[in-house]
């Protein structure tokens, strides 16, 4: 099988598997226990938190371990909005966010009467000016992604963080698709909250982080006093061990990995140069996601034929890929009726892919599309 759906999830690398099996075998302690076994686990937890904090160039106290970006996004958005509604009930986000953001916003809208402004891409991208124009005195939160999971498009998070310096609104950034691939420094982009999931950078599923400045937000989970009382439940030590290893590997190899992924993408595009295709989204994007359409070719059929040929790609985000829902991201970019919604596939690369694999994809696509 050739796996080219790395924006959905990535395989574990041997060093991550080693880090996880090592702690599974040797360290079962609960980091909240007072005795030696617990203190030892707590020391490890502290060192994992330091590793993550160093990768983000921040203070370890700002790192909260969660069960993944869905929980991080829910905590930042619901937790902050509910705790700060006395300051206003207006939130700004974009129409191209992941469902873990969009459905959380809908919940706040329907259940608590928040007013949400959904910015739509203009000329294929979201600009900081759109955020500036949408800001109101009662805006309490702006939530945008760092890079889009379906198109790889980068959002102007640094500019947005800058413009919010003069405003009461807190800034939440969903950095899932950027973390471990490019520089993600929450303090540099002036984010108050930032979410990430380990399994997008070769860590395990079901573990992630929420970066948080000392903001007041309502907890999602109530229980023990873990994570400095910000997230109850015994920490997922095995997952966190894997995530810390994955992130330190990613950071150590970031430039080489980025270049390799760029080469994969270019090799693939060169190899299909004879085909009629278009690329969705803006010019300013992460190289690891390629959303590509073939006029008059149905993406569901393409996906199935590639799958039969042993090549895994997708038609959108993993959550919608299992259903027939058209992509809300492509609909926002090109309109609900655009043929791009039924013609486009997402090919997403990682540094583990080889030039031969993308050449094979190009060969198969030429056979299928060329027919
Ligand atoms: C941009 C983005 N945000 C959030 C998530 C949710 O991550 P998880 O399913 O690991 O909670 C994803 C996963 O696809 C994503 O791509």
GROMACS .gro file of C-alpha atoms and ligand atoms in nm:
model
  387
    1UNK     CA    1   0.000   0.000   0.000
    2UNK     CA    2   0.124   0.350  -0.083
    3UNK     CA    3   0.000   0.584   0.188
    4UNK     CA    4  -0.062   0.940   0.069
    5UNK     CA    5  -0.321   1.055   0.322
    6UNK     CA    6  -0.086   1.206   0.579
    7UNK     CA    7  -0.312   1.503   0.652
    8UNK     CA    8  -0.561   1.252   0.798
    9UNK     CA    9  -0.303   1.073   1.009
   10UNK     CA   10   0.059   0.961   0.992
   11UNK     CA   11   0.225   0.628   1.074
   12UNK     CA   12   0.430   0.595   1.393
   13UNK     CA   13   0.805   0.599   1.337
   14UNK     CA   14   1.034   0.340   1.504
   15UNK     CA   15   1.172   0.593   1.753
   16UNK     CA   16   0.817   0.681   1.863
   17UNK     CA   17   0.726   0.313   1.901
   18UNK     CA   18   1.044   0.263   2.106
   19UNK     CA   19   0.964   0.557   2.335
   20UNK     CA   20   0.613   0.423   2.392
   21UNK     CA   21   0.711   0.061   2.450
   22UNK     CA   22   0.987   0.168   2.685
   23UNK     CA   23   0.749   0.355   2.915
   24UNK     CA   24   0.486   0.081   2.884
   25UNK     CA   25   0.740  -0.175   3.000
   26UNK     CA   26   0.919   0.024   3.267
   27UNK     CA   27   0.710   0.301   3.412
   28UNK     CA   28   0.348   0.249   3.502
   29UNK     CA   29   0.340   0.511   3.779
   30UNK     CA   30   0.070   0.771   3.821
   31UNK     CA   31   0.241   1.111   3.807
   32UNK     CA   32   0.008   1.242   4.081
   33UNK     CA   33   0.111   0.976   4.335
   34UNK     CA   34   0.330   1.089   4.622
   35UNK     CA   35   0.549   0.776   4.649
   36UNK     CA   36   0.870   0.712   4.459
   37UNK     CA   37   0.708   0.537   4.164
   38UNK     CA   38   0.469   0.827   4.122
   39UNK     CA   39   0.744   1.086   4.163
   40UNK     CA   40   0.945   0.909   3.897
   41UNK     CA   41   0.648   0.921   3.657
   42UNK     CA   42   0.603   1.286   3.744
   43UNK     CA   43   0.965   1.357   3.659
   44UNK     CA   44   0.916   1.197   3.319
   45UNK     CA   45   0.598   1.395   3.263
   46UNK     CA   46   0.790   1.711   3.342
   47UNK     CA   47   1.060   1.621   3.094
   48UNK     CA   48   0.803   1.551   2.818
   49UNK     CA   49   0.637   1.884   2.892
   50UNK     CA   50   0.976   2.053   2.867
   51UNK     CA   51   1.043   1.886   2.530
   52UNK     CA   52   0.712   2.009   2.390
   53UNK     CA   53   0.759   2.356   2.539
   54UNK     CA   54   1.110   2.383   2.390
   55UNK     CA   55   0.976   2.288   2.046
   56UNK     CA   56   0.723   2.570   2.079
   57UNK     CA   57   0.982   2.805   2.235
   58UNK     CA   58   0.766   2.860   2.537
   59UNK     CA   59   0.730   2.793   2.908
   60UNK     CA   60   0.630   2.437   3.008
   61UNK     CA   61   0.355   2.579   3.233
   62UNK     CA   62   0.176   2.686   2.918
   63UNK     CA   63   0.141   2.330   2.788
   64UNK     CA   64  -0.173   2.134   2.879
   65UNK     CA   65  -0.188   1.770   2.769
   66UNK     CA   66  -0.520   1.673   2.612
   67UNK     CA   67  -0.673   1.383   2.420
   68UNK     CA   68  -0.610   1.556   2.087
   69UNK     CA   69  -0.687   1.871   1.895
   70UNK     CA   70  -1.062   1.820   1.908
   71UNK     CA   71  -1.048   1.847   2.286
   72UNK     CA   72  -0.798   2.134   2.269
   73UNK     CA   73  -1.021   2.327   2.028
   74UNK     CA   74  -1.331   2.260   2.239
   75UNK     CA   75  -1.154   2.366   2.558
   76UNK     CA   76  -1.014   2.686   2.414
   77UNK     CA   77  -1.332   2.795   2.239
   78UNK     CA   78  -1.608   2.679   2.475
   79UNK     CA   79  -1.399   2.723   2.785
   80UNK     CA   80  -1.291   3.076   2.701
   81UNK     CA   81  -1.627   3.191   2.561
   82UNK     CA   82  -1.828   3.064   2.857
   83UNK     CA   83  -1.589   3.208   3.114
   84UNK     CA   84  -1.569   3.548   2.945
   85UNK     CA   85  -1.920   3.612   2.816
   86UNK     CA   86  -1.962   3.913   3.044
   87UNK     CA   87  -1.711   4.090   2.814
   88UNK     CA   88  -1.916   4.018   2.501
   89UNK     CA   89  -2.073   3.739   2.302
   90UNK     CA   90  -1.919   3.788   1.958
   91UNK     CA   91  -1.663   3.546   1.811
   92UNK     CA   92  -1.483   3.552   1.476
   93UNK     CA   93  -1.374   3.240   1.295
   94UNK     CA   94  -1.352   3.124   0.933
   95UNK     CA   95  -1.575   2.904   0.721
   96UNK     CA   96  -1.281   2.675   0.638
   97UNK     CA   97  -1.204   2.556   0.991
   98UNK     CA   98  -1.209   2.192   1.094
   99UNK     CA   99  -1.542   2.063   1.226
  100UNK     CA  100  -1.400   2.050   1.578
  101UNK     CA  101  -1.402   2.431   1.559
  102UNK     CA  102  -1.713   2.485   1.344
  103UNK     CA  103  -1.938   2.251   1.541
  104UNK     CA  104  -1.817   2.401   1.869
  105UNK     CA  105  -1.909   2.746   1.737
  106UNK     CA  106  -2.255   2.621   1.634
  107UNK     CA  107  -2.304   2.484   1.983
  108UNK     CA  108  -2.219   2.821   2.139
  109UNK     CA  109  -2.449   2.994   1.891
  110UNK     CA  110  -2.749   2.767   1.944
  111UNK     CA  111  -2.718   2.688   2.310
  112UNK     CA  112  -2.577   3.010   2.457
  113UNK     CA  113  -2.673   3.281   2.208
  114UNK     CA  114  -2.321   3.373   2.095
  115UNK     CA  115  -2.295   3.555   1.765
  116UNK     CA  116  -2.037   3.401   1.535
  117UNK     CA  117  -1.891   3.568   1.227
  118UNK     CA  118  -1.766   3.309   0.976
  119UNK     CA  119  -1.515   3.475   0.744
  120UNK     CA  120  -1.518   3.330   0.392
  121UNK     CA  121  -1.209   3.324   0.172
  122UNK     CA  122  -1.189   3.619  -0.069
  123UNK     CA  123  -0.983   3.560  -0.384
  124UNK     CA  124  -0.897   3.218  -0.241
  125UNK     CA  125  -0.768   3.335   0.093
  126UNK     CA  126  -0.854   3.474   0.434
  127UNK     CA  127  -0.684   3.805   0.509
  128UNK     CA  128  -0.602   3.980   0.835
  129UNK     CA  129  -0.801   4.276   0.701
  130UNK     CA  130  -1.116   4.063   0.700
  131UNK     CA  131  -1.057   3.994   1.068
  132UNK     CA  132  -0.990   4.363   1.138
  133UNK     CA  133  -1.313   4.460   0.959
  134UNK     CA  134  -1.518   4.203   1.150
  135UNK     CA  135  -1.388   4.302   1.497
  136UNK     CA  136  -1.642   4.467   1.729
  137UNK     CA  137  -1.622   4.603   2.082
  138UNK     CA  138  -1.797   4.289   2.206
  139UNK     CA  139  -1.569   4.043   2.020
  140UNK     CA  140  -1.409   3.819   2.282
  141UNK     CA  141  -1.238   3.555   2.070
  142UNK     CA  142  -1.086   3.506   1.725
  143UNK     CA  143  -1.020   3.146   1.619
  144UNK     CA  144  -0.838   3.063   1.297
  145UNK     CA  145  -0.632   2.773   1.177
  146UNK     CA  146  -0.260   2.796   1.097
  147UNK     CA  147  -0.290   2.584   0.782
  148UNK     CA  148  -0.595   2.426   0.626
  149UNK     CA  149  -0.621   2.047   0.639
  150UNK     CA  150  -0.785   2.012   0.296
  151UNK     CA  151  -0.585   2.256   0.085
  152UNK     CA  152  -0.270   2.321   0.291
  153UNK     CA  153  -0.341   2.695   0.262
  154UNK     CA  154  -0.164   2.907   0.522
  155UNK     CA  155  -0.364   3.168   0.710
  156UNK     CA  156  -0.208   3.501   0.815
  157UNK     CA  157  -0.186   3.409   1.185
  158UNK     CA  158   0.105   3.641   1.261
  159UNK     CA  159  -0.079   3.944   1.121
  160UNK     CA  160  -0.399   3.849   1.301
  161UNK     CA  161  -0.213   3.806   1.631
  162UNK     CA  162  -0.054   4.146   1.578
  163UNK     CA  163  -0.378   4.328   1.509
  164UNK     CA  164  -0.544   4.175   1.816
  165UNK     CA  165  -0.284   4.334   2.043
  166UNK     CA  166  -0.501   4.645   2.059
  167UNK     CA  167  -0.822   4.453   2.122
  168UNK     CA  168  -0.971   4.258   2.412
  169UNK     CA  169  -1.031   3.949   2.194
  170UNK     CA  170  -0.825   3.639   2.275
  171UNK     CA  171  -0.664   3.454   1.983
  172UNK     CA  172  -0.694   3.079   1.934
  173UNK     CA  173  -0.495   2.902   1.661
  174UNK     CA  174  -0.562   2.547   1.543
  175UNK     CA  175  -0.206   2.453   1.444
  176UNK     CA  176  -0.273   2.084   1.374
  177UNK     CA  177  -0.147   2.082   1.015
  178UNK     CA  178   0.154   2.306   1.077
  179UNK     CA  179   0.298   2.162   1.399
  180UNK     CA  180   0.622   1.971   1.344
  181UNK     CA  181   0.641   2.079   0.978
  182UNK     CA  182   0.711   2.450   0.995
  183UNK     CA  183   0.795   2.691   1.279
  184UNK     CA  184   0.504   2.711   1.521
  185UNK     CA  185   0.586   2.953   1.802
  186UNK     CA  186   0.270   3.068   1.978
  187UNK     CA  187   0.442   3.361   2.146
  188UNK     CA  188   0.573   3.487   1.812
  189UNK     CA  189   0.226   3.484   1.657
  190UNK     CA  190   0.080   3.624   1.980
  191UNK     CA  191  -0.166   3.339   2.025
  192UNK     CA  192  -0.343   3.300   2.358
  193UNK     CA  193  -0.437   2.941   2.276
  194UNK     CA  194  -0.292   2.693   2.028
  195UNK     CA  195  -0.404   2.335   1.954
  196UNK     CA  196  -0.218   2.036   1.810
  197UNK     CA  197  -0.260   1.659   1.775
  198UNK     CA  198   0.030   1.412   1.794
  199UNK     CA  199  -0.088   1.175   1.522
  200UNK     CA  200  -0.038   1.437   1.251
  201UNK     CA  201   0.339   1.437   1.310
  202UNK     CA  202   0.401   1.063   1.351
  203UNK     CA  203   0.291   1.045   1.714
  204UNK     CA  204   0.006   0.833   1.848
  205UNK     CA  205  -0.366   0.907   1.814
  206UNK     CA  206  -0.569   1.030   2.110
  207UNK     CA  207  -0.314   1.272   2.252
  208UNK     CA  208  -0.245   1.638   2.187
  209UNK     CA  209  -0.174   1.970   2.347
  210UNK     CA  210  -0.341   2.295   2.424
  211UNK     CA  211  -0.100   2.584   2.465
  212UNK     CA  212  -0.255   2.846   2.688
  213UNK     CA  213  -0.138   3.178   2.827
  214UNK     CA  214  -0.261   3.237   3.183
  215UNK     CA  215  -0.618   3.297   3.066
  216UNK     CA  216  -0.926   3.218   3.260
  217UNK     CA  217  -1.132   2.950   3.088
  218UNK     CA  218  -1.392   2.702   3.208
  219UNK     CA  219  -1.265   2.347   3.222
  220UNK     CA  220  -1.421   2.094   2.988
  221UNK     CA  221  -1.351   1.805   3.225
  222UNK     CA  222  -1.405   1.827   3.598
  223UNK     CA  223  -1.233   1.590   3.836
  224UNK     CA  224  -0.878   1.572   3.969
  225UNK     CA  225  -0.626   1.854   3.983
  226UNK     CA  226  -0.403   1.737   3.698
  227UNK     CA  227  -0.248   1.983   3.454
  228UNK     CA  228  -0.254   2.258   3.717
  229UNK     CA  229  -0.631   2.218   3.756
  230UNK     CA  230  -0.693   2.294   3.389
  231UNK     CA  231  -0.763   1.940   3.261
  232UNK     CA  232  -0.877   1.664   3.493
  233UNK     CA  233  -0.792   1.294   3.436
  234UNK     CA  234  -0.470   1.099   3.482
  235UNK     CA  235  -0.229   1.194   3.207
  236UNK     CA  236  -0.193   0.958   2.909
  237UNK     CA  237   0.174   0.891   2.983
  238UNK     CA  238   0.231   0.648   2.696
  239UNK     CA  239   0.073   0.880   2.444
  240UNK     CA  240   0.258   1.181   2.581
  241UNK     CA  241   0.590   0.990   2.566
  242UNK     CA  242   0.521   0.913   2.199
  243UNK     CA  243   0.415   1.268   2.124
  244UNK     CA  244   0.728   1.419   2.285
  245UNK     CA  245   0.952   1.184   2.086
  246UNK     CA  246   0.764   1.254   1.763
  247UNK     CA  247   0.783   1.629   1.808
  248UNK     CA  248   1.150   1.635   1.896
  249UNK     CA  249   1.225   1.418   1.588
  250UNK     CA  250   1.012   1.647   1.373
  251UNK     CA  251   1.182   1.960   1.500
  252UNK     CA  252   1.531   1.813   1.459
  253UNK     CA  253   1.461   1.721   1.096
  254UNK     CA  254   1.224   2.002   1.004
  255UNK     CA  255   1.420   2.163   0.722
  256UNK     CA  256   1.522   1.834   0.558
  257UNK     CA  257   1.167   1.698   0.588
  258UNK     CA  258   1.018   2.013   0.440
  259UNK     CA  259   1.253   1.999   0.144
  260UNK     CA  260   1.183   1.631   0.086
  261UNK     CA  261   0.806   1.690   0.087
  262UNK     CA  262   0.852   1.981  -0.154
  263UNK     CA  263   1.050   1.750  -0.384
  264UNK     CA  264   0.779   1.483  -0.365
  265UNK     CA  265   0.512   1.733  -0.458
  266UNK     CA  266   0.713   1.877  -0.748
  267UNK     CA  267   0.811   1.533  -0.878
  268UNK     CA  268   0.445   1.433  -0.876
  269UNK     CA  269   0.331   1.752  -1.051
  270UNK     CA  270   0.608   1.719  -1.312
  271UNK     CA  271   0.505   1.359  -1.375
  272UNK     CA  272   0.141   1.451  -1.443
  273UNK     CA  273   0.220   1.761  -1.648
  274UNK     CA  274   0.046   1.612  -1.951
  275UNK     CA  275  -0.285   1.574  -1.768
  276UNK     CA  276  -0.563   1.832  -1.745
  277UNK     CA  277  -0.579   1.931  -1.375
  278UNK     CA  278  -0.617   2.225  -1.139
  279UNK     CA  279  -0.494   2.285  -0.783
  280UNK     CA  280  -0.741   2.414  -0.525
  281UNK     CA  281  -0.676   2.692  -0.276
  282UNK     CA  282  -0.432   2.981  -0.263
  283UNK     CA  283  -0.069   3.007  -0.374
  284UNK     CA  284   0.054   3.034  -0.018
  285UNK     CA  285   0.046   2.684   0.119
  286UNK     CA  286   0.215   2.401   0.303
  287UNK     CA  287   0.374   2.162   0.051
  288UNK     CA  288   0.247   1.848   0.222
  289UNK     CA  289  -0.116   1.891   0.115
  290UNK     CA  290  -0.212   1.893  -0.251
  291UNK     CA  291  -0.581   1.933  -0.334
  292UNK     CA  292  -0.608   1.857  -0.700
  293UNK     CA  293  -0.900   1.820  -0.939
  294UNK     CA  294  -0.937   1.659  -1.281
  295UNK     CA  295  -1.213   1.814  -1.495
  296UNK     CA  296  -1.507   1.577  -1.555
  297UNK     CA  297  -1.357   1.301  -1.342
  298UNK     CA  298  -1.551   1.197  -1.035
  299UNK     CA  299  -1.338   1.204  -0.721
  300UNK     CA  300  -1.521   0.911  -0.556
  301UNK     CA  301  -1.444   0.690  -0.854
  302UNK     CA  302  -1.085   0.812  -0.866
  303UNK     CA  303  -1.040   0.739  -0.497
  304UNK     CA  304  -1.180   0.388  -0.535
  305UNK     CA  305  -0.968   0.311  -0.839
  306UNK     CA  306  -0.654   0.433  -0.663
  307UNK     CA  307  -0.749   0.230  -0.358
  308UNK     CA  308  -0.784  -0.079  -0.575
  309UNK     CA  309  -0.439  -0.004  -0.713
  310UNK     CA  310  -0.303   0.007  -0.354
  311UNK     CA  311  -0.277   0.385  -0.319
  312UNK     CA  312  -0.448   0.569  -0.032
  313UNK     CA  313  -0.555   0.930  -0.092
  314UNK     CA  314  -0.872   1.109   0.021
  315UNK     CA  315  -1.147   1.338  -0.100
  316UNK     CA  316  -1.128   1.573   0.197
  317UNK     CA  317  -1.084   1.562   0.569
  318UNK     CA  318  -1.095   1.222   0.739
  319UNK     CA  319  -1.420   1.308   0.916
  320UNK     CA  320  -1.606   1.369   0.591
  321UNK     CA  321  -1.421   1.110   0.385
  322UNK     CA  322  -1.633   0.827   0.527
  323UNK     CA  323  -1.956   1.000   0.424
  324UNK     CA  324  -2.084   1.159   0.105
  325UNK     CA  325  -2.073   1.515   0.248
  326UNK     CA  326  -1.914   1.753   0.000
  327UNK     CA  327  -1.615   1.948   0.128
  328UNK     CA  328  -1.721   2.262   0.319
  329UNK     CA  329  -1.375   2.403   0.246
  330UNK     CA  330  -1.406   2.372  -0.132
  331UNK     CA  331  -1.767   2.497  -0.107
  332UNK     CA  332  -1.640   2.807   0.078
  333UNK     CA  333  -1.371   2.863  -0.182
  334UNK     CA  334  -1.565   2.794  -0.501
  335UNK     CA  335  -1.937   2.779  -0.415
  336UNK     CA  336  -2.168   2.489  -0.337
  337UNK     CA  337  -2.233   2.419  -0.706
  338UNK     CA  338  -1.872   2.415  -0.823
  339UNK     CA  339  -1.772   2.096  -1.007
  340UNK     CA  340  -1.451   2.110  -0.802
  341UNK     CA  341  -1.644   1.957  -0.511
  342UNK     CA  342  -1.693   1.632  -0.699
  343UNK     CA  343  -1.369   1.636  -0.899
  344UNK     CA  344  -1.102   1.697  -0.636
  345UNK     CA  345  -0.887   1.461  -0.435
  346UNK     CA  346  -0.644   1.536  -0.155
  347UNK     CA  347  -0.297   1.388  -0.180
  348UNK     CA  348  -0.095   1.447   0.136
  349UNK     CA  349   0.272   1.363   0.174
  350UNK     CA  350   0.505   1.298   0.464
  351UNK     CA  351   0.882   1.267   0.483
  352UNK     CA  352   0.839   0.888   0.491
  353UNK     CA  353   0.708   0.884   0.134
  354UNK     CA  354   0.951   0.817  -0.148
  355UNK     CA  355   0.998   0.962  -0.495
  356UNK     CA  356   0.909   0.617  -0.638
  357UNK     CA  357   0.576   0.623  -0.455
  358UNK     CA  358   0.468   0.956  -0.599
  359UNK     CA  359   0.585   0.846  -0.943
  360UNK     CA  360   0.365   0.539  -0.904
  361UNK     CA  361   0.069   0.760  -0.809
  362UNK     CA  362   0.131   0.973  -1.119
  363UNK     CA  363   0.149   0.663  -1.338
  364UNK     CA  364  -0.177   0.524  -1.202
  365UNK     CA  365  -0.353   0.859  -1.230
  366UNK     CA  366  -0.244   0.890  -1.592
  367UNK     CA  367  -0.391   0.547  -1.661
  368UNK     CA  368  -0.720   0.624  -1.482
  369UNK     CA  369  -0.769   0.989  -1.584
  370UNK     CA  370  -0.628   0.938  -1.931
  371UNK     CA  371  -0.895   0.681  -2.014
  372LIG     C1  372  -0.703   2.125   1.124
  372LIG     C2  373  -0.748   2.017   1.218
  372LIG     N1  374  -0.798   2.050   1.338
  372LIG     C3  375  -0.838   1.957   1.426
  372LIG     C4  376  -0.832   1.824   1.396
  372LIG     C5  377  -0.880   1.724   1.497
  372LIG     O1  378  -0.777   1.644   1.544
  372LIG     P1  379  -0.809   1.510   1.628
  372LIG     O2  380  -0.905   1.430   1.544
  372LIG     O3  381  -0.678   1.447   1.645
  372LIG     O4  382  -0.872   1.554   1.756
  372LIG     C6  383  -0.783   1.784   1.271
  372LIG     C7  384  -0.781   1.641   1.231
  372LIG     O5  385  -0.803   1.606   1.116
  372LIG     C8  386  -0.740   1.883   1.180
  372LIG     O6  387  -0.689   1.850   1.059
   0.00000   0.00000   0.00000
